[in-house]
Coordinates of C-alpha atoms in Angstrom, one line a residue:
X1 CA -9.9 -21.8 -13.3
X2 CA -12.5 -20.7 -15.7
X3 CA -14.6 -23.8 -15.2
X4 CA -14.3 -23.2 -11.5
X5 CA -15.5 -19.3 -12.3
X6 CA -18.1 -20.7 -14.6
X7 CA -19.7 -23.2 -12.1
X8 CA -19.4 -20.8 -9.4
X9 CA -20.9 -17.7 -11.0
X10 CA -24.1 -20.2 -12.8
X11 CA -25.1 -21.1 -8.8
X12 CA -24.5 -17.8 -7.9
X13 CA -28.0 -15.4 -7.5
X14 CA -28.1 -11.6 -7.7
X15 CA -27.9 -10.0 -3.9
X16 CA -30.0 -7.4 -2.8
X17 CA -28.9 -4.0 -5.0
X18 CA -25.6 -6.3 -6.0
X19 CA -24.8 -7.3 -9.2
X20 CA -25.8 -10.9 -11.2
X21 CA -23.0 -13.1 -12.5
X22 CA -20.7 -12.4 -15.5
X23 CA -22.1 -14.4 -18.6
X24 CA -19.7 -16.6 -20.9
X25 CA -18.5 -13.2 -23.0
X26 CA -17.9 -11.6 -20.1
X27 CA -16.1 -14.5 -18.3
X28 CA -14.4 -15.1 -21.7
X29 CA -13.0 -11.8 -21.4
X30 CA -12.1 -12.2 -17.7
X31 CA -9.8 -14.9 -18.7
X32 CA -8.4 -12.7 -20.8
X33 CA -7.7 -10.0 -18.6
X34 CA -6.3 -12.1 -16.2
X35 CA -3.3 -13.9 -18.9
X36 CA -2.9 -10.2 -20.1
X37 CA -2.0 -9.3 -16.1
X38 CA -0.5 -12.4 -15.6
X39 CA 2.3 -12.3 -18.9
X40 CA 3.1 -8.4 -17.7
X41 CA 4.1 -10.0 -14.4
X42 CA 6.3 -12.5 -15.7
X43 CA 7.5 -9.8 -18.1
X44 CA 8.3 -7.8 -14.8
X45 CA 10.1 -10.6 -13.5
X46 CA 12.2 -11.6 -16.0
X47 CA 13.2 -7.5 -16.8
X48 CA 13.7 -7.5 -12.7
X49 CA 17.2 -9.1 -13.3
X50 CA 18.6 -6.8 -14.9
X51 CA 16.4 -3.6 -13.9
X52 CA 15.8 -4.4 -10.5
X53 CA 17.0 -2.7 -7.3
X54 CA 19.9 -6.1 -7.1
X55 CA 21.7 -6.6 -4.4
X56 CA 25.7 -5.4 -4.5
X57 CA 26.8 -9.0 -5.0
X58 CA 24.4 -9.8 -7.6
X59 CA 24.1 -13.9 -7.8
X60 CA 21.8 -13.5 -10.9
X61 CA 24.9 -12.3 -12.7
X62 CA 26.7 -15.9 -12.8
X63 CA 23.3 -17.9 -13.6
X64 CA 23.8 -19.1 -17.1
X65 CA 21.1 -17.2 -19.7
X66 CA 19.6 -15.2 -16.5
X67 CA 22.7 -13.6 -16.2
X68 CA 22.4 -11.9 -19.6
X69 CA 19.6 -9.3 -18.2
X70 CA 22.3 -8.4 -15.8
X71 CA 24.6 -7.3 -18.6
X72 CA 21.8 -5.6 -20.9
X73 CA 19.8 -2.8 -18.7
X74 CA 18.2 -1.2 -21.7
X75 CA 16.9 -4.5 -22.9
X76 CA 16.3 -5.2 -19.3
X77 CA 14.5 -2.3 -18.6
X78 CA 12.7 -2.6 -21.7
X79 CA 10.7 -6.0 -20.2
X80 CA 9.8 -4.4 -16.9
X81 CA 8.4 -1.1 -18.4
X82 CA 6.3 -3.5 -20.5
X83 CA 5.2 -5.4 -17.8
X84 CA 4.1 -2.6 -15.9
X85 CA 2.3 -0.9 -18.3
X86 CA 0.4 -4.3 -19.3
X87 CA -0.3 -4.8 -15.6
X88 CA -1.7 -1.3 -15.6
X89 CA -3.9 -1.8 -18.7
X90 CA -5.0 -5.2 -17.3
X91 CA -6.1 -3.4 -13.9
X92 CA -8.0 -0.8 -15.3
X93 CA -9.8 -3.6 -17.9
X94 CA -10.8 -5.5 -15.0
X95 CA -12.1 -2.4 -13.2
X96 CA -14.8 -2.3 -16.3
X97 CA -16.0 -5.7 -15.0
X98 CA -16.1 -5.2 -11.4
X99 CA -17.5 -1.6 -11.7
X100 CA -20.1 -0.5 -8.9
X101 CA -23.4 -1.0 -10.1
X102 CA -22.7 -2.5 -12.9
X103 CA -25.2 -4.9 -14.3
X104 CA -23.1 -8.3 -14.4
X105 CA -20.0 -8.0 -12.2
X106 CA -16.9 -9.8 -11.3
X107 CA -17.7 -11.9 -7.7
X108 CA -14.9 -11.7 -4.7
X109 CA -13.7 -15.1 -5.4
X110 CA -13.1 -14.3 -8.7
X111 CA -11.4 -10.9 -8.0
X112 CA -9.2 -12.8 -5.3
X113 CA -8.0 -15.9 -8.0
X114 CA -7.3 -13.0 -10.5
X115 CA -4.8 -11.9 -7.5
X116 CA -3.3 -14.7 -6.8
X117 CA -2.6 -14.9 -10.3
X118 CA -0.8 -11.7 -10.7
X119 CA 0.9 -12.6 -7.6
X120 CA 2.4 -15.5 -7.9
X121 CA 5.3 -14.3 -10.8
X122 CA 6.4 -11.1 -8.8
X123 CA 6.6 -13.5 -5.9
X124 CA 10.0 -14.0 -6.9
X125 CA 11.5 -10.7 -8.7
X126 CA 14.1 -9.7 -7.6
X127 CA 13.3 -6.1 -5.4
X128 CA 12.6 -3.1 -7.6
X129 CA 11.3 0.3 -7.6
X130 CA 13.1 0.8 -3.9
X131 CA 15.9 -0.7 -2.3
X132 CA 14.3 0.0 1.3
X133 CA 14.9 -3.7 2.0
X134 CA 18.5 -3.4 2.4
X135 CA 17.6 -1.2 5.0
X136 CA 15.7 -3.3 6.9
X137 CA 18.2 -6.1 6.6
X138 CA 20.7 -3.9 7.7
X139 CA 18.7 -2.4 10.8
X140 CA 17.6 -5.6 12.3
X141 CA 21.4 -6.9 12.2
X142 CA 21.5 -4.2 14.3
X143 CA 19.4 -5.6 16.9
X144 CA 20.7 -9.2 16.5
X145 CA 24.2 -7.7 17.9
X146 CA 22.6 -6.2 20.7
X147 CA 23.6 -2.6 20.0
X148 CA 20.8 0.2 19.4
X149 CA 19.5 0.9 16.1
X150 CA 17.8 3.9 16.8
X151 CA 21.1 5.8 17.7
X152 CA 23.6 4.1 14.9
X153 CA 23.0 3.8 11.5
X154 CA 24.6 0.6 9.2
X155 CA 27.6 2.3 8.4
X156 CA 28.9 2.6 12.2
X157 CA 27.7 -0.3 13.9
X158 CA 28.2 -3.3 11.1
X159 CA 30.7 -1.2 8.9
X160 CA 31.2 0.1 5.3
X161 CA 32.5 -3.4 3.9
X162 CA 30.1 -5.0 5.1
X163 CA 27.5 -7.0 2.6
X164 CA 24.6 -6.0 4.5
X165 CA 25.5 -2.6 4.6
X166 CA 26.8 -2.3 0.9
X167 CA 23.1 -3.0 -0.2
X168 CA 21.7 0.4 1.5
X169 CA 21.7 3.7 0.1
X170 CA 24.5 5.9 0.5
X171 CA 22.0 8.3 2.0
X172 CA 20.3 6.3 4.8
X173 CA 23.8 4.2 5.6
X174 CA 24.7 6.6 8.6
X175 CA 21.1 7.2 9.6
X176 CA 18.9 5.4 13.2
X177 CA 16.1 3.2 11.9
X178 CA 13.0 5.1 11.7
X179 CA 10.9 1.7 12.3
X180 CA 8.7 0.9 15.1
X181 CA 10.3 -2.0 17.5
X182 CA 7.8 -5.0 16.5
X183 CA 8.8 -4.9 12.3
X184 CA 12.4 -4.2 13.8
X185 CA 11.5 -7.6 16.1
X186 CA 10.3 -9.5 13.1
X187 CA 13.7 -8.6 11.4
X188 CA 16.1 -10.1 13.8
X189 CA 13.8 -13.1 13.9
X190 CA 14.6 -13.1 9.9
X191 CA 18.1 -12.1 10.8
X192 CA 18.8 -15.5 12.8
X193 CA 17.5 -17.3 10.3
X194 CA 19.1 -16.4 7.1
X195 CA 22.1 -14.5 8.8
X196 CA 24.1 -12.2 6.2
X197 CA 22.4 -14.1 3.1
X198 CA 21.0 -11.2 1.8
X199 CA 18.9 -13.3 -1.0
X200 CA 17.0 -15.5 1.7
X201 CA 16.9 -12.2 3.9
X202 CA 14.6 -10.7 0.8
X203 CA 12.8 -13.4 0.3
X204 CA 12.0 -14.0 4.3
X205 CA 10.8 -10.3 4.6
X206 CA 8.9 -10.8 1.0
X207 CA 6.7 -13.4 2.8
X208 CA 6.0 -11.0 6.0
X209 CA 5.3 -8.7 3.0
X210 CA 2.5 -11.4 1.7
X211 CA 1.5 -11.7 4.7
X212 CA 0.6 -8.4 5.4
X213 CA -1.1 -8.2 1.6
X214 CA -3.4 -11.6 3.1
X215 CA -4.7 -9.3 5.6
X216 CA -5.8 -6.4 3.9
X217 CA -7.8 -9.2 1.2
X218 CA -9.4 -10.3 4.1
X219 CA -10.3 -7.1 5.7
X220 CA -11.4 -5.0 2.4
X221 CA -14.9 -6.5 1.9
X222 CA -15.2 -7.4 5.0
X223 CA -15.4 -3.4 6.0
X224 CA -16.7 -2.6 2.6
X225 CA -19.8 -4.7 3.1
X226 CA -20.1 -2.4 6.6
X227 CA -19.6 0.6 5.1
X228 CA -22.1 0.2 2.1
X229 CA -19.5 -0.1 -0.8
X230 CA -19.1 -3.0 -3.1
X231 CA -15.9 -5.4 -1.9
X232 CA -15.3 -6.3 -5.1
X233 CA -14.3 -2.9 -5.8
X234 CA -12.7 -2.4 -2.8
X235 CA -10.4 -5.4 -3.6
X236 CA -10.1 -4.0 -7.2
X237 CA -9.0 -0.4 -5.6
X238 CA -7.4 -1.7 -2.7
X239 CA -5.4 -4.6 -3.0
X240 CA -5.2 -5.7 -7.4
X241 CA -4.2 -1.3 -7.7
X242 CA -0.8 -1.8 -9.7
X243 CA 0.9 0.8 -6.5
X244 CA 0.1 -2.6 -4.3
X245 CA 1.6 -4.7 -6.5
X246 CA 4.7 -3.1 -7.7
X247 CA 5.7 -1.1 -4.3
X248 CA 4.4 -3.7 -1.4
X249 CA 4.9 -7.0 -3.5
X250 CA 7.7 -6.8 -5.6
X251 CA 9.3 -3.7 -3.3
X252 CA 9.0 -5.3 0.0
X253 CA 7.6 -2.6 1.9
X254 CA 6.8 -3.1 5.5
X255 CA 3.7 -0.7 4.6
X256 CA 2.0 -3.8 3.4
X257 CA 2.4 -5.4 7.1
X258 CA 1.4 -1.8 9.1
X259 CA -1.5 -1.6 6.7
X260 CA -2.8 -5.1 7.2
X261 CA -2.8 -5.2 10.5
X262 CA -4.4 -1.7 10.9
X263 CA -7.6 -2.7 8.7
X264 CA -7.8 -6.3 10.4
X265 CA -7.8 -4.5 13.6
X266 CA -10.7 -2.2 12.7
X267 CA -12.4 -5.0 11.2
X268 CA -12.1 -7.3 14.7
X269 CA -13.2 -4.1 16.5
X270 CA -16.6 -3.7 14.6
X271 CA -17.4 -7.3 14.9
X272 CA -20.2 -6.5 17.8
X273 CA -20.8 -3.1 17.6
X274 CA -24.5 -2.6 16.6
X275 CA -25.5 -0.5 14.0
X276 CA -26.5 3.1 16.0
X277 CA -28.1 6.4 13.7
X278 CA -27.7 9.9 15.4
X279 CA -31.1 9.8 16.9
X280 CA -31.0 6.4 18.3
X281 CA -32.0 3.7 19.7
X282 CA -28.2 3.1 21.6
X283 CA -28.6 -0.3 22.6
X284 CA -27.0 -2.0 26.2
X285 CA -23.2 -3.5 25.5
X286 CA -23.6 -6.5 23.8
X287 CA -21.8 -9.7 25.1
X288 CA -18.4 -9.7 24.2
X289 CA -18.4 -6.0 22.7
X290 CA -16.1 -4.9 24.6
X291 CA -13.5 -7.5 24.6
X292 CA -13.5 -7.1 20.7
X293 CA -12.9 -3.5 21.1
X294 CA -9.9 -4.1 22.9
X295 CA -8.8 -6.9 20.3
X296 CA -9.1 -4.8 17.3
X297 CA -7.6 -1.6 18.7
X298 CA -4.7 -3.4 20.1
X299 CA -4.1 -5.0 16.7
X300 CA -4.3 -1.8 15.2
X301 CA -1.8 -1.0 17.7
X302 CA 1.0 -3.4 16.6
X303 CA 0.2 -2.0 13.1
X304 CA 1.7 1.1 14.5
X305 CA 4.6 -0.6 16.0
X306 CA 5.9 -1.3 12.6
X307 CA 5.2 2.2 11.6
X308 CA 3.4 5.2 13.3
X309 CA 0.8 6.1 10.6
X310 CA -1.8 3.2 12.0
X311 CA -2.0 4.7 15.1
X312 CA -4.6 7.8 13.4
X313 CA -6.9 4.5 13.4
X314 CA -7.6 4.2 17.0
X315 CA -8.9 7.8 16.5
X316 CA -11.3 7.0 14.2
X317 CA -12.4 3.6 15.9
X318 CA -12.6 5.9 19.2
X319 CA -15.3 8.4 17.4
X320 CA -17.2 5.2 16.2
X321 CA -17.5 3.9 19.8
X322 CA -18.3 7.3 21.5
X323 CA -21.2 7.0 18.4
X324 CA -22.4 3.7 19.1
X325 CA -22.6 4.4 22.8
X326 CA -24.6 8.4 22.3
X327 CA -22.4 10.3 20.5
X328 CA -21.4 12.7 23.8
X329 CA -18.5 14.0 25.0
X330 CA -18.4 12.7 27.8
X331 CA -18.8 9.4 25.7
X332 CA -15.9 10.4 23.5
X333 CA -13.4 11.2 26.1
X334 CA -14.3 8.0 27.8
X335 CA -13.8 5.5 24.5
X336 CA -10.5 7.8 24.1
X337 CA -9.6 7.0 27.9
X338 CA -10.1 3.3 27.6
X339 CA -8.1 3.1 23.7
X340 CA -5.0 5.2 25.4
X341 CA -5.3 2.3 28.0
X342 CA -5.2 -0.7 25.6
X343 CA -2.6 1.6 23.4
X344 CA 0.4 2.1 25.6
X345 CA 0.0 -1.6 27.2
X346 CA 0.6 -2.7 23.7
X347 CA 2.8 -0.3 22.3
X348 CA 5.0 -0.7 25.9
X349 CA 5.2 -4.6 25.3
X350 CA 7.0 -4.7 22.0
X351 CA 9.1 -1.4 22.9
X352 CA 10.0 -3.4 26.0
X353 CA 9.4 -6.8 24.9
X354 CA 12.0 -6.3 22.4
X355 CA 14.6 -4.6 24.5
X356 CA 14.0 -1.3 22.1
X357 CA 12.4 0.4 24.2
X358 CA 11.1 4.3 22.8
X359 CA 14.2 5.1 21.0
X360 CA 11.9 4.7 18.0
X361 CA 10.0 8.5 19.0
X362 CA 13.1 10.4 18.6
X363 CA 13.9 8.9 14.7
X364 CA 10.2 9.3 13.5
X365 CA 11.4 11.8 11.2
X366 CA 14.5 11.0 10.1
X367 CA 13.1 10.3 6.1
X368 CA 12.9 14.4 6.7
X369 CA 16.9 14.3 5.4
X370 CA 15.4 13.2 1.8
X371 CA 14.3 16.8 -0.1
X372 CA 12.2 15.2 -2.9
X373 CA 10.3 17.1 -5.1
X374 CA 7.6 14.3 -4.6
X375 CA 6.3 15.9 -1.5
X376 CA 4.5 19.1 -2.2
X377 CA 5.5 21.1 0.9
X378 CA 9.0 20.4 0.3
X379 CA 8.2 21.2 -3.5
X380 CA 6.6 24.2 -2.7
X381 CA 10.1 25.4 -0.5
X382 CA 12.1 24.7 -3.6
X383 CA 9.8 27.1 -5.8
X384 CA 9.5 29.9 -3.3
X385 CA 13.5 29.5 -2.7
X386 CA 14.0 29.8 -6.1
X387 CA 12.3 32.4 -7.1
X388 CA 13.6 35.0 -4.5
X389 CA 16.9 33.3 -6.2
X390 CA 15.5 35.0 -9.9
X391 CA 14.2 38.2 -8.0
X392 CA 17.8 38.2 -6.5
X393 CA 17.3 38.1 -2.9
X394 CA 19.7 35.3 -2.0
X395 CA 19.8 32.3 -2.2
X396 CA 17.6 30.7 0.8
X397 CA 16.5 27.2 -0.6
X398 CA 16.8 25.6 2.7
X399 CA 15.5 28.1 5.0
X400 CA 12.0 28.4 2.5
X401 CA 12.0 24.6 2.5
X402 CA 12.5 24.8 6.1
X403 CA 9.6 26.6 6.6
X404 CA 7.1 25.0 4.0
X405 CA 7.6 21.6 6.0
X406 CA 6.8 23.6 9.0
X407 CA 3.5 24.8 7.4
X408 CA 3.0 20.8 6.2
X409 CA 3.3 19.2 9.3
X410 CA 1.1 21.7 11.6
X411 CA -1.4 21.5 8.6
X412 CA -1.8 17.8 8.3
X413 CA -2.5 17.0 11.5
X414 CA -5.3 19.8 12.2
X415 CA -7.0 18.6 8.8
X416 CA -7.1 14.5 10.5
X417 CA -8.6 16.2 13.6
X418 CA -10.9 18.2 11.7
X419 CA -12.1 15.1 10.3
X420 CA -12.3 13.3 13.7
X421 CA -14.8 16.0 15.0
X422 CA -16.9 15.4 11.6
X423 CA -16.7 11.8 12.4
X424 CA -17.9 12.3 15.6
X425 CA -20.7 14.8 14.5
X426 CA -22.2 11.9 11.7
X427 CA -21.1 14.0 8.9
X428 CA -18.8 11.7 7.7
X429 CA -17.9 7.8 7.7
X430 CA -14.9 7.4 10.0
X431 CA -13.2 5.0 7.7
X432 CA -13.1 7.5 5.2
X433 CA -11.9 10.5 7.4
X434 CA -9.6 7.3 8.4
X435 CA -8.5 7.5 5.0
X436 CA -8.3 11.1 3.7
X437 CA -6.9 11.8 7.2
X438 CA -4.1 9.9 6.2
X439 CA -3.7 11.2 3.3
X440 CA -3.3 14.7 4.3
X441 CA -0.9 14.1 7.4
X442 CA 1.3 11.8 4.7
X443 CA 1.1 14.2 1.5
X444 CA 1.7 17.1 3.7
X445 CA 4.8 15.9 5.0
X446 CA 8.5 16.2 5.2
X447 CA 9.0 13.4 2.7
X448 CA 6.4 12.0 -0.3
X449 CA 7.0 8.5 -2.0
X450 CA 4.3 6.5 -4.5
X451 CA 3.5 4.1 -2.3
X452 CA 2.8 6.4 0.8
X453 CA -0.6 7.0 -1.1
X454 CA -2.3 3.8 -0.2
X455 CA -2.3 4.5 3.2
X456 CA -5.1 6.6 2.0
X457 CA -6.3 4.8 -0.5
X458 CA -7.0 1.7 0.8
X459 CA -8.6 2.7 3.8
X460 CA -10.9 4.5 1.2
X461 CA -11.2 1.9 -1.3
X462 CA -12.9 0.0 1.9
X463 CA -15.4 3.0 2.5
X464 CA -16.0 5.7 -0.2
X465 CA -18.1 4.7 -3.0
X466 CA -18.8 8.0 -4.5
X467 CA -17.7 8.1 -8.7
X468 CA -15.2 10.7 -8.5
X469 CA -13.0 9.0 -5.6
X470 CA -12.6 6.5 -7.9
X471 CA -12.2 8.0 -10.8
X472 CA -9.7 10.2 -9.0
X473 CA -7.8 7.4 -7.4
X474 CA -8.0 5.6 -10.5
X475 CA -6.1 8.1 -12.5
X476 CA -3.8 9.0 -9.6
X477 CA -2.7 5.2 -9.2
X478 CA -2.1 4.3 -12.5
X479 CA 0.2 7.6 -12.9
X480 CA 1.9 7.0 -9.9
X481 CA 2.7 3.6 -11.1
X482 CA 4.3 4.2 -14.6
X483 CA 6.7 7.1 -13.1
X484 CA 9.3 5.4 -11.1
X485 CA 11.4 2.9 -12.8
X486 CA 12.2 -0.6 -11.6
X487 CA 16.1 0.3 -10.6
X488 CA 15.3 2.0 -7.8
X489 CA 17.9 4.4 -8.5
X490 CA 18.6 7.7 -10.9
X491 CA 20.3 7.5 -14.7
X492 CA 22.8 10.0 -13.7
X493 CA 25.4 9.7 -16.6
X494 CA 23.3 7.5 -18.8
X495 CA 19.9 9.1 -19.4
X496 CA 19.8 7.5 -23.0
X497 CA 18.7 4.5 -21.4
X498 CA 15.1 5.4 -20.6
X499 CA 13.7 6.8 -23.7
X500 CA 14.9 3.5 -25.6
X501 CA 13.6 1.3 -22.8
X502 CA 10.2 3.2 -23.0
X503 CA 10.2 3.3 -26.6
X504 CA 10.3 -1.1 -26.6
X505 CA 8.1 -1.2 -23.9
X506 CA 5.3 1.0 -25.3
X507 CA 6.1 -0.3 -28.8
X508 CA 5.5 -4.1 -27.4
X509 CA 2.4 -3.5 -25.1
X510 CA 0.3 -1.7 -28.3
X511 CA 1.2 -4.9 -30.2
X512 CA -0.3 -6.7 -27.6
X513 CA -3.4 -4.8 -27.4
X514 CA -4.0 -5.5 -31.1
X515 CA -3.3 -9.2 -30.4
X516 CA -6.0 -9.2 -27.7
X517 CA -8.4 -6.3 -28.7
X518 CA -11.1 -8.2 -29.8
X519 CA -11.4 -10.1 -26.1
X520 CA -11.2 -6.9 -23.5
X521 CA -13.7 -5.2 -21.9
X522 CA -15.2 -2.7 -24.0
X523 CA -17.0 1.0 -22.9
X524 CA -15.8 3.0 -19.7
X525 CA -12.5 2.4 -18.7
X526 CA -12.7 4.5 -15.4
X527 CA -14.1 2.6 -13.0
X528 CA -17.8 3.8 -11.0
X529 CA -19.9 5.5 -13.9
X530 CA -23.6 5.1 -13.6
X531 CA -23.0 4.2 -10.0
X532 CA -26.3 3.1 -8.2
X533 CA -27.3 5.0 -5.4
X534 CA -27.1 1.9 -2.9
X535 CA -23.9 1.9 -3.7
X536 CA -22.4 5.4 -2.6

């Protein structure tokens, strides 16, 4: 592999206001970024045995040696906090060398290789941080028994015994499936398949998982390149960011397929548009222009029949084409018209296609019966509850949290429409009102988990260029993924274990940065200082 980099980067040439290729340190210390990443994934792997989010019937636990992690959490634990952190630490090492504007830089093949790389171990851990895929298992055997899983949860229609439904969550066994009808599809398709084996039913939904992951590598500096911004930091932001890794890769979440397809559809929708400024020229259609329009939006569209959130995207790809075309109203409401069109044909085929129908609307909300302290509305109930508890007013928790979620979920959708009128008025780049619109409708909701950020950020990683996004982003992913432990699940009743784990872990991963300290990246560590203009 570094012969192949070292080849490729010596017949490379500097692009226009790009960067030139790394020279032998630099590649030398690629390499070494890239087995630093690459031993924290197998690390992660290995401690996934014993730490992961394991099935009820764990097979790992008769495998001769294997089955030792099983037995030993702490030490278990201790080997996935370690791989995560070095994972972390590779990420943000490699973000020195693929830094916008830098002077030598990383190249996309590179970046994607370094991927793969990374990739390939968690391939097979067993699921951790989340145990989300039980769910899914459980749902789509649902469907394959013909009865409704938007009106019974696990619990009622397979029953408590059985070994699908053991591997949920207490919480979400007697709950509808809050999943749009095409990932719900997709899972009885896995479902016939593998049946009620629930390791090949992880590993099925895993590759739907990686296939999802394939399409936003392919779509990041693809729109990247359109919006101005360097891919290779794109792909750095968007798809090598730890949160991508741990929470779509290793956690098997279906956010990885809605994601994909939303960005490949905005990507297939731009491929004719011409390039329009707000005084003009606004050129004829172009052949083909609008058949791509309809392509990409309904792609976008099936992105949103695995889960809602893509849908904001045909907003956005609506103001570009009401741009393009004058930038009227009349222009606006008529790309609107013609996306609604192309929207419920689409959406109506998989509801009906897959004998669903639009049972899904009514259980949009139903991660709402989680009150995490994650999501700061419902955060922000639990304060103002508490305190008229201290001021002794009673205690009225639920009715303040009640309220605050309320506030969220008026509030979040007026700031994503505030941003589609600045789209539309060219004061801001849709894909990044795409993105922070996202954001804001997600973080000021009913319920907040880690990986909801990259709906926002890797829209953004694709669009906004500027140094304190990603410096911001940056600090905010690398938090994000060092707070939730690889269980998936609380230490109730044996708390001790995470301080010793910790301990190990951060004990083991300084002792291998002195090992390698001499062959890293030196200098900034956040990625985008001394950013060139061209680049914003």
């Amino acid at each position: 592999m570094v012969a192949r980099d070292t080849k490729e980067q010596e017949g490379a040439a500097r692009t226009p206001g790009g960067s030139a290729p790394l020279n032998a340190r630099e590649r030398a210390q690629l390499d070494t970024v890239r087995r630093f990443g690459t031993v924290g994934s197998l690390l992660l792997t290995i401690g996934s045995l014993g730490a992961g989010a394991a099935p009820v019937f764990n097979p790992v636990f008769r495998i001769p040696v294997l089955g030792l992690f099983s037995r030993m959490t702490t030490v278990a634990l201790a080997f996935a906090f370690t791989g995560v952190f070095m994972i972390v630490l590779a990420w943000l090492a490699l973000g020195v060398l693929s830094r916008p504007g830098r002077e030598r830089a990383v190249s996309v093949p590179q970046m994607a290789r370094t991927l793969a790389m990374w990739i390939t171990p968690l391939a097979f851990t067993v699921p951790s941080f989340s145990r989300d895929v039980y769910s899914y298992l459980a749902q789509s055997e649902i469907v394959s028994l013909g009865l409704d899983p938007y009106t019974v949860g696990p619990a009622q229609a397979l029953g408590l015994n059985d070994p699908l439904t053991l591997g949920v969550p207490t919480i979400w066994r007697d709950t509808p499936s809050p999943y749009g009808p095409l990932f719900l599809t997709l899972g009885q398709a896995v479902g016939w398949l593998t049946g009620d084996h629930v390791v090949m039913g992880v590993a099925m939904h895993r590759l739907i998982a990686l296939f999802g992951l394939a399409m936003i590598v392919w779509a990041l500096p693809r729109l990247a390149r359109r919006f101005g911004v360097s891919p290779v930091s794109a792909l750095w932001l968007g798809a090598a960011n730890p949160l991508v890794l741990f929470h779509l890769v290793v956690g098997v979440h279906n956010e990885a397929l809605a994601i994909g397809l939303m960005l490949v559809g905005f990507e297939l929708a731009l491929r004719r548009m011409p390039r329009v400024t707000p005084d003009g020229p606004f050129p004829p259609w172009q052949r083909g222009e609008l058949a791509w329009y309809a392509v990409g939006a309904g792609v976008i569209t099936l992105g949103a029949a695995v889960k809602i959130p893509a849908a904001l995207a045909l907003g956005f790809l609506g103001v570009m084409i009401a741009r393009r075309m004058g930038g009227r109203w009349s222009h606006l409401f008529a790309a609107a018209g013609g996306l609604f069109v192309v929207f419920a044909v689409v959406l109506s085929a998989c509801s009906f296609g897959s004998g669903l129908g639009y049972g899904w609307v009514a259980t949009l909300n139903t991660a709402a019966t989680v009150k995490s302290w994650m999501a700061p509305m419902t955060a922000l109930g639990f304060g103002a509850g508490g305190l008229g508890v201290l001021l002794g007013l009673g205690n009225h928790i639920d009715a303040a949290v009640t309220v605050s979620r309320t506030v969220g979920a008026v509030l979040g959708p007026l700031i994503a429409a505030k941003l589609l009128l600045d789209s539309f008025r060219w004061k801001l780049r849709p894909l990044t009102g795409l993105g922070v619109g996202l954001g804001a409708v997600l973080v000021f909701g009913a319920t907040v988990q880690p990986w909801y950020l990259l709906w926002a950020a890797v829209p953004l990683a694709a669009a906004a260029g500027n140094t304190k996004f990603r410096t911001a982003a940056t600090l905010v992913s690398a938090t994000l993924s060092v707070v939730v432990a690889s269980t998936g699940q609380t230490f109730d009743g044996r708390v001790f274990v995470l301080p010793y784990a910790i301990l190990s872990a951060v004990a083991v991963t300084l002792l291998a940065l002195v090992v390698v300290r001499k062959r890293i990246p030196r200098g900034e560590w956040l990625p985008g200082r001394r950013v060139r203009p061209g680049t914003a």
